Coordinates of C-alpha atoms in Angstrom, one line a residue:
L5 CA 0.0 0.0 0.0
T6 CA 1.5 3.3 -1.1
I7 CA 0.2 6.9 -0.9
T8 CA 0.8 8.3 -4.4
T9 CA -0.1 11.9 -3.8
T10 CA 3.2 13.8 -3.8
T11 CA 2.1 17.4 -3.5
L12 CA -1.1 19.3 -2.8
P13 CA -2.2 22.5 -4.5
A14 CA -2.0 25.8 -2.7
A15 CA -5.1 27.2 -1.0
T16 CA -6.3 30.8 -1.3
A17 CA -7.5 32.4 1.9
G18 CA -11.3 32.9 2.0
S19 CA -11.9 30.6 -1.0
S20 CA -13.2 27.0 -1.2
Y21 CA -10.5 24.3 -1.3
S22 CA -10.7 20.7 -2.3
A23 CA -8.0 18.2 -3.0
T24 CA -8.2 14.4 -3.2
L25 CA -5.5 12.1 -1.8
T26 CA -4.6 9.0 -3.8
A27 CA -3.1 5.6 -3.0
S28 CA -2.3 2.4 -4.8
G29 CA -1.8 -1.2 -3.9
G30 CA -3.4 -3.0 -1.0
T31 CA -7.1 -3.9 -1.0
A32 CA -9.7 -1.3 -1.6
P33 CA -11.6 0.4 -0.1
Y34 CA -9.2 2.8 1.6
T35 CA -9.8 4.8 4.8
W36 CA -7.9 8.1 5.3
S37 CA -7.1 9.9 8.5
L38 CA -4.7 12.5 9.9
D39 CA -1.8 10.7 11.5
S40 CA 0.0 13.7 13.0
G41 CA 0.1 17.5 12.8
S42 CA -2.9 19.5 11.7
L43 CA -4.4 20.9 8.5
P44 CA -4.6 24.6 8.0
A45 CA -7.4 26.2 10.0
G46 CA -10.7 25.8 8.2
L47 CA -9.7 22.6 6.3
S48 CA -10.6 19.0 7.1
L49 CA -9.9 15.5 5.8
S50 CA -12.7 13.1 5.1
S51 CA -12.3 9.3 5.5
G52 CA -12.6 9.2 1.7
G53 CA -9.3 11.1 1.3
V54 CA -10.7 14.6 0.4
I55 CA -9.2 17.6 2.0
S56 CA -11.8 20.4 1.8
G57 CA -13.0 23.6 3.4
T58 CA -12.1 27.3 3.5
A59 CA -8.6 28.2 4.9
D60 CA -8.3 31.5 6.8
T61 CA -4.7 31.4 8.0
A62 CA -1.7 32.3 5.7
G63 CA 1.4 30.2 5.7
T64 CA 2.6 26.7 5.0
T65 CA 1.3 23.8 7.2
S66 CA 2.9 20.3 7.2
F67 CA 1.0 17.2 8.4
T68 CA 1.1 13.4 8.0
V69 CA -1.8 11.5 6.5
K70 CA -2.5 7.8 7.0
V71 CA -4.3 5.4 4.7
A72 CA -5.5 2.0 5.7
D73 CA -6.9 -0.7 3.3
S74 CA -9.5 -3.3 4.0
G75 CA -6.7 -5.8 4.8
S76 CA -5.4 -3.7 7.7
Q77 CA -2.3 -2.5 5.8
T78 CA -1.3 1.1 6.4
A79 CA 0.9 3.8 4.9
T80 CA 1.7 7.3 5.9
K81 CA 3.1 10.4 4.1
T82 CA 4.0 13.9 5.2
L83 CA 2.5 16.6 3.0
S84 CA 2.0 20.3 3.2
I85 CA -0.5 23.0 2.1
T86 CA 0.4 26.6 1.5
V87 CA -2.3 29.2 2.0
D88 CA -1.8 32.4 0.2
T89 CA -3.5 35.8 0.4
S90 CA -3.8 36.6 -3.3
T91 CA -7.5 37.2 -3.1
A92 CA -7.8 39.2 0.1
P93 CA -11.3 40.6 0.7
S94 CA -12.1 44.0 -0.6
V95 CA -15.1 46.3 0.2
S96 CA -16.7 48.6 -2.4
S97 CA -19.5 50.1 -0.3
L98 CA -21.2 50.1 3.1
S99 CA -24.9 51.0 3.4
P100 CA -26.8 52.6 4.9
I101 CA -24.5 55.1 6.5
S102 CA -26.9 56.1 9.3
G103 CA -30.1 55.0 10.8
P104 CA -31.8 53.7 14.1
A105 CA -30.7 50.8 16.2
G106 CA -31.8 47.5 14.6
T107 CA -30.9 48.7 11.1
T108 CA -29.2 46.2 8.9
V109 CA -25.8 47.3 7.6
V110 CA -24.6 45.8 4.4
A111 CA -21.0 45.7 3.2
D112 CA -20.6 44.9 -0.5
G113 CA -17.4 43.8 -2.2
S114 CA -15.6 40.7 -3.2
N115 CA -14.0 37.6 -1.5
L116 CA -15.7 38.3 1.7
G117 CA -15.6 34.6 2.7
G118 CA -14.2 33.1 5.8
T119 CA -14.4 34.4 9.4
R120 CA -14.3 38.2 9.5
T121 CA -14.7 40.5 12.4
V122 CA -17.4 43.1 12.8
D123 CA -16.8 45.6 15.6
F124 CA -19.9 47.1 17.4
G125 CA -18.1 49.8 19.5
S126 CA -18.2 48.3 23.0
N127 CA -19.1 44.9 21.6
A128 CA -15.8 44.7 19.6
G129 CA -14.7 41.4 18.2
T130 CA -18.0 39.9 17.3
E131 CA -17.3 37.3 14.6
L132 CA -19.6 36.3 11.8
K133 CA -19.1 33.4 9.5
I134 CA -19.6 34.5 5.9
A135 CA -20.3 32.3 2.9
S136 CA -17.2 31.5 1.0
N137 CA -16.4 34.0 -1.8
G138 CA -19.5 36.0 -0.8
T139 CA -20.1 39.4 -2.2
S140 CA -21.9 40.9 0.8
I141 CA -22.3 40.7 4.5
S142 CA -24.9 42.2 6.8
V143 CA -25.0 43.0 10.5
V144 CA -27.7 44.5 12.7
A145 CA -26.9 47.6 14.8
P146 CA -27.2 46.8 18.5
A147 CA -29.6 48.6 20.9
G148 CA -28.6 52.0 22.1
S149 CA -26.6 54.4 20.0
G150 CA -23.1 54.5 18.7
T151 CA -21.1 53.5 15.6
V152 CA -20.8 50.2 13.9
T153 CA -17.4 49.8 12.2
V154 CA -17.2 46.9 9.8
T155 CA -13.6 45.6 9.8
L156 CA -12.5 42.7 7.6
R157 CA -9.4 41.1 9.1
T158 CA -7.4 40.0 6.2
L159 CA -4.4 37.7 6.4
S160 CA -2.0 40.6 5.8
G161 CA -3.7 43.1 8.2
S162 CA -7.0 44.8 8.5
L163 CA -9.1 46.5 5.9
V164 CA -11.6 48.9 7.5
A165 CA -14.7 48.9 5.3
G166 CA -16.5 51.8 6.8
S167 CA -18.6 53.0 9.7
F168 CA -22.3 53.2 10.4
T169 CA -23.7 55.7 13.0
Y170 CA -26.9 54.9 14.8

């Protein structure tokens, strides 16, 4: 039994990722697992050998995968995935720019997928999970009054989208 995958494609932060591991020899079916290390944050390995998800952390991560066949043979291989930031989120508009508490604030742009941070003044750090490669996000202004600042935390720093006063 041999793992035939030698390299894995790079992942792009905030974008969907999928790669299938391959093996030969032994007796099918194969069952895959993570033997040591961890995958980049946001990615997971299925028992069918598919690494998928949306990576949010830049850098190169090494890990060891294990495959087992139906005859109890096993093989391991150390692989790595590099996550780049070539498609960092961008924001083209924020609307509305003012209104009462409870108003929905929408940020439009591109590559807004992944976990981004929306700061509500005193409630700073509220995290929202946004659909991968989304083009808009929406948040609701909390009770009281103040300013909502939509901040997209990119892998290379922060991009402040804009503020909403309520």
